[in-house]
DNA sequence: CATATGACGTAGATTGTCTACACCATGAAT
DNA sequence: ATTCATGGTGTAGACAATCTACGTCATATG
């Protein structure tokens, strides 16, 4: 019923980066990836399923991650993703892009003299 | 002819913030705003006109900035924008939102133990 | 056997940025 | 005077990413 509050779009542009970074710790399934990001960010970043799965499919289609069906800790069938070689390179690219953006925005925000 | 390289979208989500912040220094017209952001960011952020003017109209429609036709330094007709009261409040909101995002992403990127 | 939960998934709306144009007025150059 | 470069504003349409709101299935648990 909430009319689609238009500003939960906090993640825009950073989601791929966050997923790739999370997979550095080893393979994980979607649910776990989202949970990890939410915990590590201390609840600041909450990834909706409608963002999560399209993102995973996107990254897989680009060859940055690869998937495999397995059984999760809790005994449920789950799709485990791992970082590929190109994925690792892409992570570096996105990390540096984020760094650039961060520095640039900070410069603009810097208080007046 | 370049097939729309899909990754110049560096700005996504930050443009409003950057514009509002720039207007703290006083009224300015679109061209000048874009130029200021580009200079202060040391060329990292380049705002295309197709992003700039829609953004300005958007901010004006929301009442965060107000406009007035004047004559520029170079004697050309230009639309000067100034920050409104609500605009100033919105700037604070967006600035804190950026801060939050920045901290959260940094936490996720933090190297493994 | 029923139910909660874990996990995956998609459709459609919304939004913001980009590319690629077009337009107009003024100042400068010839 | 006329041409041209420059400064400045603007829009249309493409595209991509996220969100909300659903739906589905299988397993574990009571």
PDB file of C-alpha atoms (C1' of nucleotides) in Angstrom:
ATOM      1  CA  UNK A   1       0.000   0.000   0.000  1.00  0.00           C
ATOM      2  CA  UNK A   2       2.947   2.300   0.557  1.00  0.00           C
ATOM      3  CA  UNK A   3       3.140   4.152  -2.768  1.00  0.00           C
ATOM      4  CA  UNK A   4       6.651   3.091  -3.712  1.00  0.00           C
ATOM      5  CA  UNK A   5       8.711   5.600  -1.744  1.00  0.00           C
ATOM      6  CA  UNK A   6      11.123   6.651  -4.435  1.00  0.00           C
ATOM      7  CA  UNK A   7      14.214   7.027  -2.311  1.00  0.00           C
ATOM      8  CA  UNK A   8      15.192   3.603  -1.185  1.00  0.00           C
ATOM      9  CA  UNK A   9      17.449   3.673  -4.175  1.00  0.00           C
ATOM     10  CA  UNK A  10      20.425   4.125  -1.938  1.00  0.00           C
ATOM     11  CA  UNK A  11      22.322   1.299  -3.583  1.00  0.00           C
ATOM     12  CA  UNK A  12      22.301   2.502  -7.153  1.00  0.00           C
ATOM     13  CA  UNK A  13      25.584   1.669  -8.832  1.00  0.00           C
ATOM     14  CA  UNK A  14      27.189   0.012  -5.849  1.00  0.00           C
ATOM     15  CA  UNK A  15      25.359  -3.301  -5.730  1.00  0.00           C
ATOM     16  CA  UNK A  16      27.593  -5.155  -8.184  1.00  0.00           C
ATOM     17  CA  UNK A  17      30.619  -3.978  -6.290  1.00  0.00           C
ATOM     18  CA  UNK A  18      29.214  -5.117  -2.970  1.00  0.00           C
ATOM     19  CA  UNK A  19      28.328  -8.562  -4.285  1.00  0.00           C
ATOM     20  CA  UNK A  20      31.703  -9.108  -5.923  1.00  0.00           C
ATOM     21  CA  UNK A  21      33.482  -7.965  -2.791  1.00  0.00           C
ATOM     22  CA  UNK A  22      31.473 -10.336  -0.648  1.00  0.00           C
ATOM     23  CA  UNK A  23      32.394 -13.317  -2.797  1.00  0.00           C
ATOM     24  CA  UNK A  24      36.069 -12.764  -2.107  1.00  0.00           C
ATOM     25  CA  UNK A  25      35.458 -14.620   1.168  1.00  0.00           C
ATOM     26  CA  UNK A  26      34.409 -17.680  -0.811  1.00  0.00           C
ATOM     27  CA  UNK A  27      31.324 -19.006  -2.599  1.00  0.00           C
ATOM     28  CA  UNK A  28      27.938 -18.101  -1.212  1.00  0.00           C
ATOM     29  CA  UNK A  29      24.305 -18.189  -2.220  1.00  0.00           C
ATOM     30  CA  UNK A  30      22.104 -15.147  -2.798  1.00  0.00           C
ATOM     31  CA  UNK A  31      20.397 -15.107   0.543  1.00  0.00           C
ATOM     32  CA  UNK A  32      23.706 -15.326   2.349  1.00  0.00           C
ATOM     33  CA  UNK A  33      25.292 -12.597   0.234  1.00  0.00           C
ATOM     34  CA  UNK A  34      22.484 -10.204   1.057  1.00  0.00           C
ATOM     35  CA  UNK A  35      22.678 -11.126   4.712  1.00  0.00           C
ATOM     36  CA  UNK A  36      26.402 -10.576   4.821  1.00  0.00           C
ATOM     37  CA  UNK A  37      26.190  -7.149   3.243  1.00  0.00           C
ATOM     38  CA  UNK A  38      23.429  -6.152   5.616  1.00  0.00           C
ATOM     39  CA  UNK A  39      25.346  -7.297   8.685  1.00  0.00           C
ATOM     40  CA  UNK A  40      28.708  -5.853   7.713  1.00  0.00           C
ATOM     41  CA  UNK A  41      27.122  -2.518   6.829  1.00  0.00           C
ATOM     42  CA  UNK A  42      25.406  -2.573  10.218  1.00  0.00           C
ATOM     43  CA  UNK A  43      21.960  -2.569   8.663  1.00  0.00           C
ATOM     44  CA  UNK A  44      22.614   0.476   6.512  1.00  0.00           C
ATOM     45  CA  UNK A  45      22.376  -1.545   3.294  1.00  0.00           C
ATOM     46  CA  UNK A  46      19.401  -3.809   2.838  1.00  0.00           C
ATOM     47  CA  UNK A  47      19.182  -5.601  -0.491  1.00  0.00           C
ATOM     48  CA  UNK A  48      15.705  -6.457  -1.731  1.00  0.00           C
ATOM     49  CA  UNK A  49      15.193  -9.716  -3.551  1.00  0.00           C
ATOM     50  CA  UNK A  50      14.031  -7.848  -6.628  1.00  0.00           C
ATOM     51  CA  UNK A  51      17.457  -6.245  -6.790  1.00  0.00           C
ATOM     52  CA  UNK A  52      19.498  -9.181  -5.608  1.00  0.00           C
ATOM     53  CA  UNK A  53      18.573 -11.895  -8.076  1.00  0.00           C
ATOM     54  CA  UNK A  54      18.579  -9.758 -11.206  1.00  0.00           C
ATOM     55  CA  UNK A  55      21.995  -8.546 -10.129  1.00  0.00           C
ATOM     56  CA  UNK A  56      23.301 -12.068  -9.661  1.00  0.00           C
ATOM     57  CA  UNK A  57      22.002 -13.125 -13.067  1.00  0.00           C
ATOM     58  CA  UNK A  58      23.512 -10.027 -14.625  1.00  0.00           C
ATOM     59  CA  UNK A  59      26.915 -10.709 -13.092  1.00  0.00           C
ATOM     60  CA  UNK A  60      26.753 -14.338 -14.132  1.00  0.00           C
ATOM     61  CA  UNK A  61      25.797 -13.388 -17.697  1.00  0.00           C
ATOM     62  CA  UNK A  62      28.844 -11.141 -17.823  1.00  0.00           C
ATOM     63  CA  UNK A  63      31.056 -13.938 -16.618  1.00  0.00           C
ATOM     64  CA  UNK A  64      32.080 -12.240 -13.399  1.00  0.00           C
ATOM     65  CA  UNK A  65      30.614 -14.934 -11.210  1.00  0.00           C
ATOM     66  CA  UNK A  66      29.763 -18.593 -11.814  1.00  0.00           C
ATOM     67  CA  UNK A  67      27.015 -20.648 -10.228  1.00  0.00           C
ATOM     68  CA  UNK A  68      26.378 -24.141  -9.008  1.00  0.00           C
ATOM     69  CA  UNK A  69      23.398 -25.771  -7.286  1.00  0.00           C
ATOM     70  CA  UNK A  70      24.167 -27.147  -3.859  1.00  0.00           C
ATOM     71  CA  UNK A  71      22.530 -27.742  -0.538  1.00  0.00           C
ATOM     72  CA  UNK A  72      22.727 -24.970   2.015  1.00  0.00           C
ATOM     73  CA  UNK A  73      23.609 -25.209   5.702  1.00  0.00           C
ATOM     74  CA  UNK A  74      19.946 -25.507   6.520  1.00  0.00           C
ATOM     75  CA  UNK A  75      19.487 -28.311   4.049  1.00  0.00           C
ATOM     76  CA  UNK A  76      17.731 -26.242   1.393  1.00  0.00           C
ATOM     77  CA  UNK A  77      18.656 -26.206  -2.278  1.00  0.00           C
ATOM     78  CA  UNK A  78      20.577 -23.066  -3.060  1.00  0.00           C
ATOM     79  CA  UNK A  79      22.583 -21.582  -5.893  1.00  0.00           C
ATOM     80  CA  UNK A  80      26.167 -20.996  -4.849  1.00  0.00           C
ATOM     81  CA  UNK A  81      28.096 -18.288  -6.660  1.00  0.00           C
ATOM     82  CA  UNK A  82      31.846 -17.935  -6.840  1.00  0.00           C
ATOM     83  CA  UNK A  83      34.080 -15.193  -8.195  1.00  0.00           C
ATOM     84  CA  UNK A  84      35.692 -15.910 -11.581  1.00  0.00           C
ATOM     85  CA  UNK A  85      39.009 -14.555 -12.820  1.00  0.00           C
ATOM     86  CA  UNK A  86      37.419 -11.760 -14.805  1.00  0.00           C
ATOM     87  CA  UNK A  87      35.175 -11.153 -11.834  1.00  0.00           C
ATOM     88  CA  UNK A  88      38.185 -10.481  -9.693  1.00  0.00           C
ATOM     89  CA  UNK A  89      39.502  -8.028 -12.252  1.00  0.00           C
ATOM     90  CA  UNK A  90      36.099  -6.384 -12.454  1.00  0.00           C
ATOM     91  CA  UNK A  91      36.061  -6.040  -8.706  1.00  0.00           C
ATOM     92  CA  UNK A  92      39.287  -4.051  -8.911  1.00  0.00           C
ATOM     93  CA  UNK A  93      37.780  -1.830 -11.595  1.00  0.00           C
ATOM     94  CA  UNK A  94      34.636  -1.136  -9.612  1.00  0.00           C
ATOM     95  CA  UNK A  95      36.520  -0.601  -6.423  1.00  0.00           C
ATOM     96  CA  UNK A  96      38.659   2.045  -8.053  1.00  0.00           C
ATOM     97  CA  UNK A  97      35.629   3.615  -9.678  1.00  0.00           C
ATOM     98  CA  UNK A  98      33.999   3.876  -6.273  1.00  0.00           C
ATOM     99  CA  UNK A  99      37.138   5.373  -4.822  1.00  0.00           C
ATOM    100  CA  UNK A 100      37.208   7.989  -7.561  1.00  0.00           C
ATOM    101  CA  UNK A 101      33.584   8.904  -7.065  1.00  0.00           C
ATOM    102  CA  UNK A 102      34.015   9.070  -3.346  1.00  0.00           C
ATOM    103  CA  UNK A 103      37.008  11.382  -3.535  1.00  0.00           C
ATOM    104  CA  UNK A 104      35.376  13.583  -6.154  1.00  0.00           C
ATOM    105  CA  UNK A 105      32.124  14.006  -4.252  1.00  0.00           C
ATOM    106  CA  UNK A 106      34.016  14.698  -1.054  1.00  0.00           C
ATOM    107  CA  UNK A 107      35.896  17.462  -2.838  1.00  0.00           C
ATOM    108  CA  UNK A 108      32.664  19.100  -3.900  1.00  0.00           C
ATOM    109  CA  UNK A 109      31.173  18.757  -0.439  1.00  0.00           C
ATOM    110  CA  UNK A 110      34.170  20.241   1.291  1.00  0.00           C
ATOM    111  CA  UNK A 111      32.992  23.270   3.299  1.00  0.00           C
ATOM    112  CA  UNK A 112      33.575  26.732   1.909  1.00  0.00           C
ATOM    113  CA  UNK A 113      36.761  28.568   2.785  1.00  0.00           C
TER     114      UNK A 113
ATOM    115  CA  UNK B   1      28.581   6.583 -33.670  1.00  0.00           C
ATOM    116  CA  UNK B   2      30.024   5.381 -30.379  1.00  0.00           C
ATOM    117  CA  UNK B   3      27.406   2.900 -29.242  1.00  0.00           C
ATOM    118  CA  UNK B   4      26.487   4.643 -26.017  1.00  0.00           C
ATOM    119  CA  UNK B   5      29.195   3.343 -23.690  1.00  0.00           C
ATOM    120  CA  UNK B   6      27.037   2.280 -20.788  1.00  0.00           C
ATOM    121  CA  UNK B   7      29.298   3.240 -17.929  1.00  0.00           C
ATOM    122  CA  UNK B   8      29.571   6.979 -17.849  1.00  0.00           C
ATOM    123  CA  UNK B   9      26.844   6.801 -15.267  1.00  0.00           C
ATOM    124  CA  UNK B  10      29.248   7.648 -12.512  1.00  0.00           C
ATOM    125  CA  UNK B  11      27.005  10.361 -11.144  1.00  0.00           C
ATOM    126  CA  UNK B  12      23.896   8.374 -10.450  1.00  0.00           C
ATOM    127  CA  UNK B  13      22.222   9.591  -7.285  1.00  0.00           C
ATOM    128  CA  UNK B  14      24.737  12.286  -6.455  1.00  0.00           C
ATOM    129  CA  UNK B  15      23.861  14.968  -8.977  1.00  0.00           C
ATOM    130  CA  UNK B  16      21.164  16.679  -6.943  1.00  0.00           C
ATOM    131  CA  UNK B  17      23.469  16.782  -3.972  1.00  0.00           C
ATOM    132  CA  UNK B  18      26.294  18.287  -6.006  1.00  0.00           C
ATOM    133  CA  UNK B  19      24.080  20.977  -7.481  1.00  0.00           C
ATOM    134  CA  UNK B  20      22.575  21.953  -4.147  1.00  0.00           C
ATOM    135  CA  UNK B  21      25.990  22.081  -2.556  1.00  0.00           C
ATOM    136  CA  UNK B  22      27.319  24.302  -5.306  1.00  0.00           C
ATOM    137  CA  UNK B  23      24.529  26.823  -4.834  1.00  0.00           C
ATOM    138  CA  UNK B  24      25.569  27.404  -1.223  1.00  0.00           C
ATOM    139  CA  UNK B  25      28.202  29.768  -2.647  1.00  0.00           C
ATOM    140  CA  UNK B  26      25.424  31.909  -4.109  1.00  0.00           C
ATOM    141  CA  UNK B  27      23.161  31.956  -7.173  1.00  0.00           C
ATOM    142  CA  UNK B  28      24.544  30.569 -10.405  1.00  0.00           C
ATOM    143  CA  UNK B  29      23.345  29.494 -13.835  1.00  0.00           C
ATOM    144  CA  UNK B  30      23.448  25.952 -15.176  1.00  0.00           C
ATOM    145  CA  UNK B  31      26.588  26.291 -17.229  1.00  0.00           C
ATOM    146  CA  UNK B  32      28.453  27.750 -14.282  1.00  0.00           C
ATOM    147  CA  UNK B  33      27.215  25.090 -11.891  1.00  0.00           C
ATOM    148  CA  UNK B  34      28.451  22.311 -14.152  1.00  0.00           C
ATOM    149  CA  UNK B  35      31.747  24.091 -14.630  1.00  0.00           C
ATOM    150  CA  UNK B  36      32.235  24.554 -10.916  1.00  0.00           C
ATOM    151  CA  UNK B  37      31.583  20.897 -10.140  1.00  0.00           C
ATOM    152  CA  UNK B  38      33.940  19.828 -12.883  1.00  0.00           C
ATOM    153  CA  UNK B  39      36.733  22.109 -11.658  1.00  0.00           C
ATOM    154  CA  UNK B  40      36.367  21.365  -7.964  1.00  0.00           C
ATOM    155  CA  UNK B  41      36.293  17.628  -8.637  1.00  0.00           C
ATOM    156  CA  UNK B  42      39.427  18.049 -10.726  1.00  0.00           C
ATOM    157  CA  UNK B  43      37.721  16.809 -13.870  1.00  0.00           C
ATOM    158  CA  UNK B  44      36.463  13.608 -12.277  1.00  0.00           C
ATOM    159  CA  UNK B  45      32.837  14.690 -12.563  1.00  0.00           C
ATOM    160  CA  UNK B  46      31.623  15.962 -15.887  1.00  0.00           C
ATOM    161  CA  UNK B  47      27.935  16.832 -16.110  1.00  0.00           C
ATOM    162  CA  UNK B  48      26.296  16.475 -19.508  1.00  0.00           C
ATOM    163  CA  UNK B  49      23.670  18.976 -20.513  1.00  0.00           C
ATOM    164  CA  UNK B  50      21.129  16.206 -20.849  1.00  0.00           C
ATOM    165  CA  UNK B  51      21.596  15.505 -17.155  1.00  0.00           C
ATOM    166  CA  UNK B  52      22.092  19.060 -15.988  1.00  0.00           C
ATOM    167  CA  UNK B  53      18.957  20.784 -17.203  1.00  0.00           C
ATOM    168  CA  UNK B  54      16.524  18.035 -16.330  1.00  0.00           C
ATOM    169  CA  UNK B  55      18.082  18.002 -12.867  1.00  0.00           C
ATOM    170  CA  UNK B  56      17.692  21.750 -12.468  1.00  0.00           C
ATOM    171  CA  UNK B  57      14.061  21.605 -13.559  1.00  0.00           C
ATOM    172  CA  UNK B  58      13.463  18.719 -11.212  1.00  0.00           C
ATOM    173  CA  UNK B  59      14.959  20.574  -8.256  1.00  0.00           C
ATOM    174  CA  UNK B  60      13.000  23.679  -9.113  1.00  0.00           C
ATOM    175  CA  UNK B  61       9.757  21.699  -9.371  1.00  0.00           C
ATOM    176  CA  UNK B  62      10.402  20.324  -5.911  1.00  0.00           C
ATOM    177  CA  UNK B  63      10.972  23.788  -4.569  1.00  0.00           C
ATOM    178  CA  UNK B  64      14.576  23.224  -3.588  1.00  0.00           C
ATOM    179  CA  UNK B  65      15.892  25.910  -5.889  1.00  0.00           C
ATOM    180  CA  UNK B  66      14.312  28.985  -7.492  1.00  0.00           C
ATOM    181  CA  UNK B  67      15.134  30.598 -10.806  1.00  0.00           C
ATOM    182  CA  UNK B  68      15.370  34.002 -12.395  1.00  0.00           C
ATOM    183  CA  UNK B  69      16.458  35.158 -15.847  1.00  0.00           C
ATOM    184  CA  UNK B  70      19.430  37.485 -15.820  1.00  0.00           C
ATOM    185  CA  UNK B  71      22.398  38.447 -17.918  1.00  0.00           C
ATOM    186  CA  UNK B  72      25.597  36.532 -17.392  1.00  0.00           C
ATOM    187  CA  UNK B  73      29.118  37.866 -16.999  1.00  0.00           C
ATOM    188  CA  UNK B  74      29.659  37.411 -20.710  1.00  0.00           C
ATOM    189  CA  UNK B  75      26.524  39.329 -21.536  1.00  0.00           C
ATOM    190  CA  UNK B  76      24.417  36.303 -22.413  1.00  0.00           C
ATOM    191  CA  UNK B  77      20.929  35.615 -21.111  1.00  0.00           C
ATOM    192  CA  UNK B  78      21.075  32.953 -18.436  1.00  0.00           C
ATOM    193  CA  UNK B  79      18.836  31.385 -15.815  1.00  0.00           C
ATOM    194  CA  UNK B  80      20.181  31.976 -12.345  1.00  0.00           C
ATOM    195  CA  UNK B  81      19.262  29.498  -9.647  1.00  0.00           C
ATOM    196  CA  UNK B  82      19.393  30.072  -5.926  1.00  0.00           C
ATOM    197  CA  UNK B  83      18.936  27.730  -2.981  1.00  0.00           C
ATOM    198  CA  UNK B  84      15.589  27.998  -1.160  1.00  0.00           C
ATOM    199  CA  UNK B  85      14.942  27.287   2.517  1.00  0.00           C
ATOM    200  CA  UNK B  86      13.660  23.801   1.851  1.00  0.00           C
ATOM    201  CA  UNK B  87      16.550  23.360  -0.540  1.00  0.00           C
ATOM    202  CA  UNK B  88      18.963  23.998   2.261  1.00  0.00           C
ATOM    203  CA  UNK B  89      17.214  21.417   4.418  1.00  0.00           C
ATOM    204  CA  UNK B  90      17.246  18.976   1.535  1.00  0.00           C
ATOM    205  CA  UNK B  91      20.956  19.535   1.115  1.00  0.00           C
ATOM    206  CA  UNK B  92      21.470  18.451   4.703  1.00  0.00           C
ATOM    207  CA  UNK B  93      19.373  15.353   4.099  1.00  0.00           C
ATOM    208  CA  UNK B  94      21.265  14.365   0.987  1.00  0.00           C
ATOM    209  CA  UNK B  95      24.597  15.105   2.521  1.00  0.00           C
ATOM    210  CA  UNK B  96      23.850  12.793   5.419  1.00  0.00           C
ATOM    211  CA  UNK B  97      22.498  10.165   3.066  1.00  0.00           C
ATOM    212  CA  UNK B  98      25.736  10.296   1.126  1.00  0.00           C
ATOM    213  CA  UNK B  99      27.718  10.056   4.315  1.00  0.00           C
ATOM    214  CA  UNK B 100      25.770   6.980   5.348  1.00  0.00           C
ATOM    215  CA  UNK B 101      26.253   5.304   2.008  1.00  0.00           C
ATOM    216  CA  UNK B 102      29.915   6.127   2.003  1.00  0.00           C
ATOM    217  CA  UNK B 103      30.509   4.673   5.445  1.00  0.00           C
ATOM    218  CA  UNK B 104      28.437   1.590   4.721  1.00  0.00           C
ATOM    219  CA  UNK B 105      30.177   0.797   1.450  1.00  0.00           C
ATOM    220  CA  UNK B 106      33.556   1.375   3.030  1.00  0.00           C
ATOM    221  CA  UNK B 107      32.673  -1.156   5.720  1.00  0.00           C
ATOM    222  CA  UNK B 108      31.843  -3.767   3.124  1.00  0.00           C
ATOM    223  CA  UNK B 109      35.014  -3.041   1.163  1.00  0.00           C
ATOM    224  CA  UNK B 110      37.253  -3.259   4.202  1.00  0.00           C
ATOM    225  CA  UNK B 111      39.885  -5.934   3.513  1.00  0.00           C
ATOM    226  CA  UNK B 112      39.454  -9.383   5.051  1.00  0.00           C
ATOM    227  CA  UNK B 113      41.015 -10.069   8.443  1.00  0.00           C
TER     228      UNK B 113
ATOM    229  C1'  DC C   1       0.205 -33.912   8.120  1.00  0.00           C
ATOM    230  C1'  DA C   2       0.438 -28.962   8.433  1.00  0.00           C
ATOM    231  C1'  DT C   3       2.977 -25.009   8.593  1.00  0.00           C
ATOM    232  C1'  DA C   4       6.846 -21.959   8.812  1.00  0.00           C
ATOM    233  C1'  DT C   5      10.948 -20.936   6.742  1.00  0.00           C
ATOM    234  C1'  DG C   6      14.730 -20.785   3.450  1.00  0.00           C
ATOM    235  C1'  DA C   7      15.666 -19.780  -1.009  1.00  0.00           C
ATOM    236  C1'  DC C   8      14.895 -18.474  -5.748  1.00  0.00           C
ATOM    237  C1'  DG C   9      12.501 -16.015  -9.100  1.00  0.00           C
ATOM    238  C1'  DT C  10       9.864 -12.483 -12.281  1.00  0.00           C
ATOM    239  C1'  DA C  11       6.811  -8.480 -13.906  1.00  0.00           C
ATOM    240  C1'  DG C  12       6.168  -3.866 -14.121  1.00  0.00           C
ATOM    241  C1'  DA C  13       6.851   0.798 -12.401  1.00  0.00           C
ATOM    242  C1'  DT C  14       9.873   4.366 -11.530  1.00  0.00           C
ATOM    243  C1'  DT C  15      13.797   7.089 -11.875  1.00  0.00           C
ATOM    244  C1'  DG C  16      18.101   9.212 -13.384  1.00  0.00           C
ATOM    245  C1'  DT C  17      21.620   9.598 -16.525  1.00  0.00           C
ATOM    246  C1'  DC C  18      23.323   9.552 -21.145  1.00  0.00           C
ATOM    247  C1'  DT C  19      23.743  10.561 -26.249  1.00  0.00           C
ATOM    248  C1'  DA C  20      22.459  13.344 -29.770  1.00  0.00           C
ATOM    249  C1'  DC C  21      20.185  16.768 -31.319  1.00  0.00           C
ATOM    250  C1'  DA C  22      18.182  21.709 -31.872  1.00  0.00           C
ATOM    251  C1'  DC C  23      17.741  26.501 -30.757  1.00  0.00           C
ATOM    252  C1'  DC C  24      18.828  31.377 -29.828  1.00  0.00           C
ATOM    253  C1'  DA C  25      21.473  35.623 -28.706  1.00  0.00           C
ATOM    254  C1'  DT C  26      25.554  38.042 -28.247  1.00  0.00           C
ATOM    255  C1'  DG C  27      30.393  39.306 -29.162  1.00  0.00           C
ATOM    256  C1'  DA C  28      34.159  39.218 -32.272  1.00  0.00           C
ATOM    257  C1'  DA C  29      36.184  39.039 -36.795  1.00  0.00           C
ATOM    258  C1'  DT C  30      36.320  40.130 -41.578  1.00  0.00           C
TER     259       DT C  30
ATOM    260  C1'  DA D   1      26.992  44.473 -42.554  1.00  0.00           C
ATOM    261  C1'  DT D   2      27.631  39.727 -42.460  1.00  0.00           C
ATOM    262  C1'  DT D   3      29.587  35.623 -40.770  1.00  0.00           C
ATOM    263  C1'  DC D   4      31.006  32.796 -37.262  1.00  0.00           C
ATOM    264  C1'  DA D   5      32.325  31.106 -32.744  1.00  0.00           C
ATOM    265  C1'  DT D   6      30.780  30.959 -28.215  1.00  0.00           C
ATOM    266  C1'  DG D   7      27.766  30.793 -24.294  1.00  0.00           C
ATOM    267  C1'  DG D   8      23.722  29.157 -22.689  1.00  0.00           C
ATOM    268  C1'  DT D   9      19.291  26.580 -22.522  1.00  0.00           C
ATOM    269  C1'  DG D  10      16.577  22.960 -23.860  1.00  0.00           C
ATOM    270  C1'  DT D  11      14.219  18.222 -25.348  1.00  0.00           C
ATOM    271  C1'  DA D  12      13.513  13.344 -27.123  1.00  0.00           C
ATOM    272  C1'  DG D  13      14.482   8.823 -26.695  1.00  0.00           C
ATOM    273  C1'  DA D  14      17.445   5.024 -25.204  1.00  0.00           C
ATOM    274  C1'  DC D  15      19.011   2.508 -21.475  1.00  0.00           C
ATOM    275  C1'  DA D  16      20.037   0.585 -17.066  1.00  0.00           C
ATOM    276  C1'  DA D  17      19.365  -0.330 -12.143  1.00  0.00           C
ATOM    277  C1'  DT D  18      16.578  -0.536  -8.363  1.00  0.00           C
ATOM    278  C1'  DC D  19      12.243  -1.160  -6.037  1.00  0.00           C
ATOM    279  C1'  DT D  20       7.606  -3.123  -4.775  1.00  0.00           C
ATOM    280  C1'  DA D  21       4.779  -6.851  -4.902  1.00  0.00           C
ATOM    281  C1'  DC D  22       3.970 -10.933  -6.196  1.00  0.00           C
ATOM    282  C1'  DG D  23       4.594 -16.203  -6.859  1.00  0.00           C
ATOM    283  C1'  DT D  24       6.848 -20.764  -6.383  1.00  0.00           C
ATOM    284  C1'  DC D  25       9.017 -24.789  -4.425  1.00  0.00           C
ATOM    285  C1'  DA D  26      11.306 -27.908  -1.086  1.00  0.00           C
ATOM    286  C1'  DT D  27      12.734 -29.030   3.274  1.00  0.00           C
ATOM    287  C1'  DA D  28      12.662 -28.937   8.260  1.00  0.00           C
ATOM    288  C1'  DT D  29       9.938 -28.808  12.285  1.00  0.00           C
ATOM    289  C1'  DG D  30       6.067 -29.538  15.340  1.00  0.00           C
TER     290       DG D  30
END
